Amino acid sequence: MLFFVFACLVPAFVISFLATALMRKLAPRWGLIDQPAQRKVHVTPTPLGGGVGIWMGVIIPIASAQLIAWIILKSGSTPAWIPRELAPHLEGVLYRSQQLWMVLGGGTVLAVMGLLDDKLNISWKPRLIIQLLVAIGLVLGGVRGTLFVEQPWVGMVLTVAWIIVLVNSLNFLDNMDGLTSGIGLIAAVLFAWIMLRYTGEPRWLVAGVLLVLAGAIAGFLCHNWPPAKIFMGDSGSYFIGLLLSTMTVLGTFYSGNSSAGESEGARHVILAPLCILAIPLYDFCTVMIIRLKEGRSPFHADKSHFSHRLVELGLSKRDTVLTIHLATLTTGVGGLILYEVSSWNAALLIILMILCVLSIVTILENVGRKNRNE
């Protein structure tokens, strides 16, 4: 298990770190600079394009791993350095290769669109159309959940909505140094932990992709931690959002057979993704409501986010980011605890805890908004 974790994390981290360092030098030459503005919190021009480093940190390790698996299977013998528990799954890596690369291809399309948006400031309407087309394409390609509903179209519609909402949730949250990257890192690690520890049999492929994503985000975060030397831009937030949304769909949270001391057979575990991603989903929903109530476009950037409210309360930007990270970790741990309980009554207590955290967030937001209006 440790070999698998480090084999996924370390190469992704190194590649992303080096690629992001390279983008710090190339971005100004390509005109990828985020200039300070009224709705933004940074005060100095900062390079964009860090999402390219994250993208390379994911694509190169996964492509290399699949090449290695193909070579090993062609040779007919398993090298001694491959752990015994992983050897039987090498064939499965290639079997699901088409679906995996379909997801990565969709992520690449969104990353390229995000990079163009960083450069050209594309309107939200064509961006949303492309997001919908990518989401629908992935769902038609088999990336969809069922949610215990017999009608397939229900799962398909909900999966498209899940992808769109999560992609834009992480994009909306990318308004402070280290914020979206930190939340993406926390979510990827927690989801990978579930795939390896709580699903009866480890879901090696999905866990591997999530760990690679975590390593790539960590490599970028070294450059993005306050004060940031580079921003991920829309390319990075779109790519992270798509991978998290699709991996939570492809990952099997409910296995249907419970064993002693575990609750993977209890249906309440399907709430785990909502718990882990409660903070970005809450922020997305409240910001959309505020903008619509004020008669503005729901995709018009402003300072209506939870992070902005905390700054208005007097927190520093670094403390604001850490506070939101800890809130995300708190709700995420609640998602893990769902696997340790066996009844809906216990699960409802966990959900109540999550709602209490979100209620605290609501109070802080309202106080911050009141202070701004006075």
PDB file of N, CA, C and O in Angstrom, residues 99-128:
ATOM      1  N   GLN A  99     -11.775   4.455 -20.858  1.00  0.00           N
ATOM      2  CA  GLN A  99     -12.617   5.327 -20.040  1.00  0.00           C
ATOM      3  C   GLN A  99     -11.791   6.378 -19.304  1.00  0.00           C
ATOM      4  O   GLN A  99     -12.177   7.548 -19.217  1.00  0.00           O
ATOM      5  N   LEU A 100     -10.631   5.963 -18.798  1.00  0.00           N
ATOM      6  CA  LEU A 100      -9.766   6.893 -18.087  1.00  0.00           C
ATOM      7  C   LEU A 100      -9.299   8.012 -18.997  1.00  0.00           C
ATOM      8  O   LEU A 100      -9.335   9.199 -18.626  1.00  0.00           O
ATOM      9  N   TRP A 101      -8.873   7.666 -20.198  1.00  0.00           N
ATOM     10  CA  TRP A 101      -8.374   8.693 -21.104  1.00  0.00           C
ATOM     11  C   TRP A 101      -9.500   9.549 -21.680  1.00  0.00           C
ATOM     12  O   TRP A 101      -9.265  10.687 -22.109  1.00  0.00           O
ATOM     13  N   MET A 102     -10.701   9.021 -21.683  1.00  0.00           N
ATOM     14  CA  MET A 102     -11.845   9.844 -22.053  1.00  0.00           C
ATOM     15  C   MET A 102     -12.033  10.954 -21.011  1.00  0.00           C
ATOM     16  O   MET A 102     -12.276  12.114 -21.357  1.00  0.00           O
ATOM     17  N   VAL A 103     -11.892  10.588 -19.726  1.00  0.00           N
ATOM     18  CA  VAL A 103     -11.988  11.584 -18.657  1.00  0.00           C
ATOM     19  C   VAL A 103     -10.849  12.593 -18.762  1.00  0.00           C
ATOM     20  O   VAL A 103     -11.065  13.813 -18.680  1.00  0.00           O
ATOM     21  N   LEU A 104      -9.634  12.097 -18.938  1.00  0.00           N
ATOM     22  CA  LEU A 104      -8.489  13.000 -19.050  1.00  0.00           C
ATOM     23  C   LEU A 104      -8.593  13.882 -20.286  1.00  0.00           C
ATOM     24  O   LEU A 104      -8.170  15.044 -20.273  1.00  0.00           O
ATOM     25  N   GLY A 105      -9.165  13.326 -21.366  1.00  0.00           N
ATOM     26  CA  GLY A 105      -9.384  14.133 -22.567  1.00  0.00           C
ATOM     27  C   GLY A 105     -10.374  15.255 -22.308  1.00  0.00           C
ATOM     28  O   GLY A 105     -10.175  16.393 -22.736  1.00  0.00           O
ATOM     29  N   GLY A 106     -11.468  14.930 -21.577  1.00  0.00           N
ATOM     30  CA  GLY A 106     -12.435  15.962 -21.212  1.00  0.00           C
ATOM     31  C   GLY A 106     -11.803  17.022 -20.332  1.00  0.00           C
ATOM     32  O   GLY A 106     -12.059  18.221 -20.484  1.00  0.00           O
ATOM     33  N   GLY A 107     -10.972  16.578 -19.388  1.00  0.00           N
ATOM     34  CA  GLY A 107     -10.271  17.524 -18.531  1.00  0.00           C
ATOM     35  C   GLY A 107      -9.328  18.413 -19.324  1.00  0.00           C
ATOM     36  O   GLY A 107      -9.183  19.609 -19.025  1.00  0.00           O
ATOM     37  N   THR A 108      -8.695  17.843 -20.338  1.00  0.00           N
ATOM     38  CA  THR A 108      -7.776  18.616 -21.184  1.00  0.00           C
ATOM     39  C   THR A 108      -8.526  19.673 -21.979  1.00  0.00           C
ATOM     40  O   THR A 108      -8.063  20.817 -22.122  1.00  0.00           O
ATOM     41  N   VAL A 109      -9.711  19.307 -22.489  1.00  0.00           N
ATOM     42  CA  VAL A 109     -10.529  20.279 -23.223  1.00  0.00           C
ATOM     43  C   VAL A 109     -10.872  21.470 -22.326  1.00  0.00           C
ATOM     44  O   VAL A 109     -10.735  22.636 -22.725  1.00  0.00           O
ATOM     45  N   LEU A 110     -11.293  21.179 -21.093  1.00  0.00           N
ATOM     46  CA  LEU A 110     -11.638  22.257 -20.170  1.00  0.00           C
ATOM     47  C   LEU A 110     -10.402  23.062 -19.772  1.00  0.00           C
ATOM     48  O   LEU A 110     -10.478  24.285 -19.595  1.00  0.00           O
ATOM     49  N   ALA A 111      -9.271  22.396 -19.613  1.00  0.00           N
ATOM     50  CA  ALA A 111      -8.039  23.098 -19.253  1.00  0.00           C
ATOM     51  C   ALA A 111      -7.610  24.059 -20.366  1.00  0.00           C
ATOM     52  O   ALA A 111      -7.205  25.197 -20.099  1.00  0.00           O
ATOM     53  N   VAL A 112      -7.712  23.600 -21.612  1.00  0.00           N
ATOM     54  CA  VAL A 112      -7.358  24.467 -22.747  1.00  0.00           C
ATOM     55  C   VAL A 112      -8.321  25.649 -22.824  1.00  0.00           C
ATOM     56  O   VAL A 112      -7.911  26.800 -23.047  1.00  0.00           O
ATOM     57  N   MET A 113      -9.614  25.363 -22.632  1.00  0.00           N
ATOM     58  CA  MET A 113     -10.600  26.447 -22.634  1.00  0.00           C
ATOM     59  C   MET A 113     -10.299  27.447 -21.514  1.00  0.00           C
ATOM     60  O   MET A 113     -10.374  28.670 -21.710  1.00  0.00           O
ATOM     61  N   GLY A 114      -9.940  26.941 -20.355  1.00  0.00           N
ATOM     62  CA  GLY A 114      -9.601  27.819 -19.243  1.00  0.00           C
ATOM     63  C   GLY A 114      -8.370  28.658 -19.529  1.00  0.00           C
ATOM     64  O   GLY A 114      -8.311  29.838 -19.160  1.00  0.00           O
ATOM     65  N   LEU A 115      -7.392  28.061 -20.194  1.00  0.00           N
ATOM     66  CA  LEU A 115      -6.181  28.799 -20.540  1.00  0.00           C
ATOM     67  C   LEU A 115      -6.502  29.918 -21.527  1.00  0.00           C
ATOM     68  O   LEU A 115      -5.979  31.040 -21.413  1.00  0.00           O
ATOM     69  N   LEU A 116      -7.369  29.613 -22.496  1.00  0.00           N
ATOM     70  CA  LEU A 116      -7.792  30.643 -23.450  1.00  0.00           C
ATOM     71  C   LEU A 116      -8.585  31.742 -22.745  1.00  0.00           C
ATOM     72  O   LEU A 116      -8.453  32.923 -23.077  1.00  0.00           O
ATOM     73  N   ASP A 117      -9.392  31.342 -21.761  1.00  0.00           N
ATOM     74  CA  ASP A 117     -10.153  32.339 -21.009  1.00  0.00           C
ATOM     75  C   ASP A 117      -9.226  33.240 -20.201  1.00  0.00           C
ATOM     76  O   ASP A 117      -9.452  34.452 -20.102  1.00  0.00           O
ATOM     77  N   ASP A 118      -8.176  32.656 -19.626  1.00  0.00           N
ATOM     78  CA  ASP A 118      -7.194  33.462 -18.899  1.00  0.00           C
ATOM     79  C   ASP A 118      -6.534  34.500 -19.809  1.00  0.00           C
ATOM     80  O   ASP A 118      -6.205  35.602 -19.374  1.00  0.00           O
ATOM     81  N   LYS A 119      -6.376  34.116 -21.064  1.00  0.00           N
ATOM     82  CA  LYS A 119      -5.706  35.002 -22.021  1.00  0.00           C
ATOM     83  C   LYS A 119      -6.667  35.994 -22.675  1.00  0.00           C
ATOM     84  O   LYS A 119      -6.358  37.176 -22.830  1.00  0.00           O
ATOM     85  N   LEU A 120      -7.883  35.503 -23.047  1.00  0.00           N
ATOM     86  CA  LEU A 120      -8.786  36.296 -23.876  1.00  0.00           C
ATOM     87  C   LEU A 120     -10.040  36.761 -23.149  1.00  0.00           C
ATOM     88  O   LEU A 120     -10.819  37.532 -23.720  1.00  0.00           O
ATOM     89  N   ASN A 121     -10.270  36.269 -21.927  1.00  0.00           N
ATOM     90  CA  ASN A 121     -11.464  36.637 -21.158  1.00  0.00           C
ATOM     91  C   ASN A 121     -12.738  36.287 -21.926  1.00  0.00           C
ATOM     92  O   ASN A 121     -13.545  37.155 -22.281  1.00  0.00           O
ATOM     93  N   ILE A 122     -12.941  34.998 -22.152  1.00  0.00           N
ATOM     94  CA  ILE A 122     -14.096  34.507 -22.903  1.00  0.00           C
ATOM     95  C   ILE A 122     -15.368  34.679 -22.074  1.00  0.00           C
ATOM     96  O   ILE A 122     -15.364  34.527 -20.854  1.00  0.00           O
ATOM     97  N   SER A 123     -16.478  34.959 -22.739  1.00  0.00           N
ATOM     98  CA  SER A 123     -17.774  35.089 -22.068  1.00  0.00           C
ATOM     99  C   SER A 123     -18.160  33.773 -21.384  1.00  0.00           C
ATOM    100  O   SER A 123     -17.772  32.682 -21.820  1.00  0.00           O
ATOM    101  N   TRP A 124     -18.960  33.869 -20.313  1.00  0.00           N
ATOM    102  CA  TRP A 124     -19.342  32.678 -19.552  1.00  0.00           C
ATOM    103  C   TRP A 124     -20.239  31.740 -20.344  1.00  0.00           C
ATOM    104  O   TRP A 124     -20.260  30.526 -20.091  1.00  0.00           O
ATOM    105  N   LYS A 125     -21.001  32.270 -21.324  1.00  0.00           N
ATOM    106  CA  LYS A 125     -21.949  31.427 -22.054  1.00  0.00           C
ATOM    107  C   LYS A 125     -21.261  30.350 -22.887  1.00  0.00           C
ATOM    108  O   LYS A 125     -21.608  29.174 -22.781  1.00  0.00           O
ATOM    109  N   PRO A 126     -20.280  30.682 -23.753  1.00  0.00           N
ATOM    110  CA  PRO A 126     -19.597  29.604 -24.479  1.00  0.00           C
ATOM    111  C   PRO A 126     -18.839  28.663 -23.555  1.00  0.00           C
ATOM    112  O   PRO A 126     -18.733  27.459 -23.833  1.00  0.00           O
ATOM    113  N   ARG A 127     -18.319  29.185 -22.437  1.00  0.00           N
ATOM    114  CA  ARG A 127     -17.635  28.307 -21.485  1.00  0.00           C
ATOM    115  C   ARG A 127     -18.596  27.287 -20.893  1.00  0.00           C
ATOM    116  O   ARG A 127     -18.270  26.105 -20.757  1.00  0.00           O
ATOM    117  N   LEU A 128     -19.793  27.744 -20.540  1.00  0.00           N
ATOM    118  CA  LEU A 128     -20.789  26.837 -19.967  1.00  0.00           C
ATOM    119  C   LEU A 128     -21.247  25.810 -20.996  1.00  0.00           C
ATOM    120  O   LEU A 128     -21.465  24.631 -20.657  1.00  0.00           O
TER     121      LEU A 128
END
